[in-house]
Amino acid sequence: PPLFTAGTSADPAELLQPDRFPVYQTGRGGKHTYHGPGQRVVYVMQDLNDRGRDLRRHIWRLEEWVIRSLAALNVQGERREGRVGIWVTAPDGTEQKIAAIGVRVRRWVTFHGLSLNVEPDLTHFSGIVPCGLGNYGVTSLAVLGKNPGQARVDAVLRETYPQVFRRGG
């Protein structure tokens, strides 16, 4: 069901409609985000003791995984300096977020992960300032004219995962 999550940096003022959906406090980094039908939410649990104790590198890998997965779906996803997550340029030329990333690390083991907007109801994001980035919109594969369905997205995520997350690398 639709819900909002609040990361450890969430600002209560960015919860614009607190009664719209349940709000869950989480231990992940980041601010408020939305989760619900039409998204693919992926929890990536990895032991960074085996992969190098580098949280920035782990986040870079999560971003790279989404970028490669989007490329396999004929969508150009990109990083933006100073902004976590993956961005696309919409047909109207605006920058919009298509994937959010929020992690937590305990004893160098990662928790939480990412959400990719496949075909969610984007009006649900109006209850929050998504990820604290009020100057930007959110989009989905469906809005971009790419609606492969959840099963295809899952298959692409499985195919691209080993390209980015190699043991010991």
PDB file of C-alpha atoms in Angstrom, residues 16-137:
ATOM      1  CA  LEU A  16       3.313  18.344   3.268  1.00  0.00           C
ATOM      2  CA  GLN A  17       0.313  16.051   3.802  1.00  0.00           C
ATOM      3  CA  PRO A  18       1.015  14.069   6.992  1.00  0.00           C
ATOM      4  CA  ASP A  19      -2.409  12.406   6.981  1.00  0.00           C
ATOM      5  CA  ARG A  20      -2.357  11.306   3.340  1.00  0.00           C
ATOM      6  CA  PHE A  21      -0.541   7.994   3.915  1.00  0.00           C
ATOM      7  CA  PRO A  22       1.085   6.299   6.900  1.00  0.00           C
ATOM      8  CA  VAL A  23       4.536   7.693   7.672  1.00  0.00           C
ATOM      9  CA  TYR A  24       7.260   5.306   8.843  1.00  0.00           C
ATOM     10  CA  GLN A  25      10.473   6.464  10.466  1.00  0.00           C
ATOM     11  CA  THR A  26      13.409   4.484   9.097  1.00  0.00           C
ATOM     12  CA  GLY A  27      17.040   4.109   9.963  1.00  0.00           C
ATOM     13  CA  ARG A  28      18.163   4.774   6.397  1.00  0.00           C
ATOM     14  CA  GLY A  29      19.859   7.952   5.311  1.00  0.00           C
ATOM     15  CA  GLY A  30      18.014  10.602   3.392  1.00  0.00           C
ATOM     16  CA  LYS A  31      14.789  12.507   3.783  1.00  0.00           C
ATOM     17  CA  HIS A  32      11.148  11.683   2.966  1.00  0.00           C
ATOM     18  CA  THR A  33      10.219   9.426   0.117  1.00  0.00           C
ATOM     19  CA  TYR A  34       7.163   7.672  -1.172  1.00  0.00           C
ATOM     20  CA  HIS A  35       6.764   3.937  -1.710  1.00  0.00           C
ATOM     21  CA  GLY A  36       3.794   2.260  -3.292  1.00  0.00           C
ATOM     22  CA  PRO A  37       2.329   0.289  -6.163  1.00  0.00           C
ATOM     23  CA  GLY A  38       4.118   0.734  -9.462  1.00  0.00           C
ATOM     24  CA  GLN A  39       7.575   1.067  -7.957  1.00  0.00           C
ATOM     25  CA  ARG A  40      10.299  -1.498  -7.710  1.00  0.00           C
ATOM     26  CA  VAL A  41      11.796  -1.239  -4.236  1.00  0.00           C
ATOM     27  CA  VAL A  42      15.058  -3.114  -3.782  1.00  0.00           C
ATOM     28  CA  TYR A  43      16.851  -3.725  -0.496  1.00  0.00           C
ATOM     29  CA  VAL A  44      20.531  -4.398  -1.052  1.00  0.00           C
ATOM     30  CA  MET A  45      22.212  -6.068   1.888  1.00  0.00           C
ATOM     31  CA  GLN A  46      25.946  -6.406   1.432  1.00  0.00           C
ATOM     32  CA  ASP A  47      28.924  -6.882   3.683  1.00  0.00           C
ATOM     33  CA  LEU A  48      31.280  -4.045   2.801  1.00  0.00           C
ATOM     34  CA  ASN A  49      34.023  -5.801   4.764  1.00  0.00           C
ATOM     35  CA  ASP A  50      34.233  -8.063   1.686  1.00  0.00           C
ATOM     36  CA  ARG A  51      33.829  -5.240  -0.853  1.00  0.00           C
ATOM     37  CA  GLY A  52      35.866  -2.414   0.627  1.00  0.00           C
ATOM     38  CA  ARG A  53      34.675  -0.236   3.480  1.00  0.00           C
ATOM     39  CA  ASP A  54      33.608   2.627   1.283  1.00  0.00           C
ATOM     40  CA  LEU A  55      30.017   3.850   1.591  1.00  0.00           C
ATOM     41  CA  ARG A  56      30.378   6.383  -1.240  1.00  0.00           C
ATOM     42  CA  ARG A  57      31.510   3.602  -3.524  1.00  0.00           C
ATOM     43  CA  HIS A  58      28.506   1.503  -2.498  1.00  0.00           C
ATOM     44  CA  ILE A  59      26.126   4.352  -3.329  1.00  0.00           C
ATOM     45  CA  TRP A  60      27.956   4.897  -6.634  1.00  0.00           C
ATOM     46  CA  ARG A  61      27.401   1.199  -7.395  1.00  0.00           C
ATOM     47  CA  LEU A  62      23.692   1.445  -6.616  1.00  0.00           C
ATOM     48  CA  GLU A  63      23.470   4.411  -8.959  1.00  0.00           C
ATOM     49  CA  GLU A  64      25.467   2.606 -11.643  1.00  0.00           C
ATOM     50  CA  TRP A  65      23.210  -0.427 -11.339  1.00  0.00           C
ATOM     51  CA  VAL A  66      20.138   1.730 -11.975  1.00  0.00           C
ATOM     52  CA  ILE A  67      21.846   3.579 -14.854  1.00  0.00           C
ATOM     53  CA  ARG A  68      22.746   0.299 -16.567  1.00  0.00           C
ATOM     54  CA  SER A  69      19.283  -1.113 -15.952  1.00  0.00           C
ATOM     55  CA  LEU A  70      17.640   1.972 -17.429  1.00  0.00           C
ATOM     56  CA  ALA A  71      19.977   1.815 -20.430  1.00  0.00           C
ATOM     57  CA  ALA A  72      18.808  -1.753 -21.054  1.00  0.00           C
ATOM     58  CA  LEU A  73      15.285  -0.294 -21.147  1.00  0.00           C
ATOM     59  CA  ASN A  74      16.353   2.474 -23.564  1.00  0.00           C
ATOM     60  CA  VAL A  75      16.295   5.255 -20.971  1.00  0.00           C
ATOM     61  CA  GLN A  76      19.286   7.469 -20.239  1.00  0.00           C
ATOM     62  CA  GLY A  77      19.677   7.759 -16.475  1.00  0.00           C
ATOM     63  CA  GLU A  78      22.303  10.081 -15.038  1.00  0.00           C
ATOM     64  CA  ARG A  79      23.917  11.209 -11.813  1.00  0.00           C
ATOM     65  CA  ARG A  80      23.770  14.845 -10.751  1.00  0.00           C
ATOM     66  CA  GLU A  81      26.477  16.517  -8.686  1.00  0.00           C
ATOM     67  CA  GLY A  82      25.330  16.971  -5.111  1.00  0.00           C
ATOM     68  CA  ARG A  83      22.145  14.907  -5.550  1.00  0.00           C
ATOM     69  CA  VAL A  84      21.796  11.226  -4.707  1.00  0.00           C
ATOM     70  CA  GLY A  85      19.618   9.134  -6.972  1.00  0.00           C
ATOM     71  CA  ILE A  86      19.158   8.829 -10.702  1.00  0.00           C
ATOM     72  CA  TRP A  87      17.857  11.560 -12.953  1.00  0.00           C
ATOM     73  CA  VAL A  88      16.485  11.765 -16.469  1.00  0.00           C
ATOM     74  CA  THR A  89      15.812  14.644 -18.790  1.00  0.00           C
ATOM     75  CA  ALA A  90      12.076  14.739 -19.471  1.00  0.00           C
ATOM     76  CA  PRO A  91      10.696  15.491 -22.934  1.00  0.00           C
ATOM     77  CA  ASP A  92      10.067  19.095 -21.796  1.00  0.00           C
ATOM     78  CA  GLY A  93      13.780  19.439 -20.918  1.00  0.00           C
ATOM     79  CA  THR A  94      13.366  19.422 -17.132  1.00  0.00           C
ATOM     80  CA  GLU A  95      15.426  17.239 -14.832  1.00  0.00           C
ATOM     81  CA  GLN A  96      13.325  14.678 -13.013  1.00  0.00           C
ATOM     82  CA  LYS A  97      14.174  11.971 -10.531  1.00  0.00           C
ATOM     83  CA  ILE A  98      13.323   8.422 -11.544  1.00  0.00           C
ATOM     84  CA  ALA A  99      15.104   6.496  -8.776  1.00  0.00           C
ATOM     85  CA  ALA A 100      15.758   7.276  -5.117  1.00  0.00           C
ATOM     86  CA  ILE A 101      18.543   5.820  -2.998  1.00  0.00           C
ATOM     87  CA  GLY A 102      18.736   5.595   0.785  1.00  0.00           C
ATOM     88  CA  VAL A 103      21.007   3.316   2.760  1.00  0.00           C
ATOM     89  CA  ARG A 104      22.082   2.499   6.251  1.00  0.00           C
ATOM     90  CA  VAL A 105      25.266   0.762   7.295  1.00  0.00           C
ATOM     91  CA  ARG A 106      25.796  -1.140  10.517  1.00  0.00           C
ATOM     92  CA  ARG A 107      29.125  -2.894  11.141  1.00  0.00           C
ATOM     93  CA  TRP A 108      29.836  -2.307   7.438  1.00  0.00           C
ATOM     94  CA  VAL A 109      26.745  -4.248   6.375  1.00  0.00           C
ATOM     95  CA  THR A 110      24.383  -2.254   4.157  1.00  0.00           C
ATOM     96  CA  PHE A 111      20.627  -2.076   4.582  1.00  0.00           C
ATOM     97  CA  HIS A 112      17.835  -0.439   2.587  1.00  0.00           C
ATOM     98  CA  GLY A 113      18.602   0.459  -1.019  1.00  0.00           C
ATOM     99  CA  LEU A 114      16.618   2.036  -3.833  1.00  0.00           C
ATOM    100  CA  SER A 115      13.255   2.592  -5.419  1.00  0.00           C
ATOM    101  CA  LEU A 116      12.718   2.835  -9.165  1.00  0.00           C
ATOM    102  CA  ASN A 117       9.555   4.435 -10.510  1.00  0.00           C
ATOM    103  CA  VAL A 118       8.127   2.032 -13.066  1.00  0.00           C
ATOM    104  CA  GLU A 119       4.481   3.138 -13.187  1.00  0.00           C
ATOM    105  CA  PRO A 120       3.427   4.608  -9.825  1.00  0.00           C
ATOM    106  CA  ASP A 121       0.748   7.244  -9.353  1.00  0.00           C
ATOM    107  CA  LEU A 122       3.065  10.258  -9.346  1.00  0.00           C
ATOM    108  CA  THR A 123       0.441  12.448  -7.652  1.00  0.00           C
ATOM    109  CA  HIS A 124       1.248  10.533  -4.460  1.00  0.00           C
ATOM    110  CA  PHE A 125       4.595  12.351  -4.317  1.00  0.00           C
ATOM    111  CA  SER A 126       2.744  15.653  -3.760  1.00  0.00           C
ATOM    112  CA  GLY A 127       2.373  14.791  -0.070  1.00  0.00           C
ATOM    113  CA  ILE A 128       6.113  15.278   0.506  1.00  0.00           C
ATOM    114  CA  VAL A 129       9.090  17.194  -0.776  1.00  0.00           C
ATOM    115  CA  PRO A 130      10.678  14.104  -2.377  1.00  0.00           C
ATOM    116  CA  CYS A 131      14.154  13.556  -0.975  1.00  0.00           C
ATOM    117  CA  GLY A 132      14.168  17.208   0.114  1.00  0.00           C
ATOM    118  CA  LEU A 133      14.558  18.353  -3.501  1.00  0.00           C
ATOM    119  CA  GLY A 134      11.589  20.645  -4.003  1.00  0.00           C
ATOM    120  CA  ASN A 135      12.979  22.276  -7.166  1.00  0.00           C
ATOM    121  CA  TYR A 136      12.738  19.075  -9.167  1.00  0.00           C
ATOM    122  CA  GLY A 137      10.000  16.707 -10.222  1.00  0.00           C
TER     123      GLY A 137
END
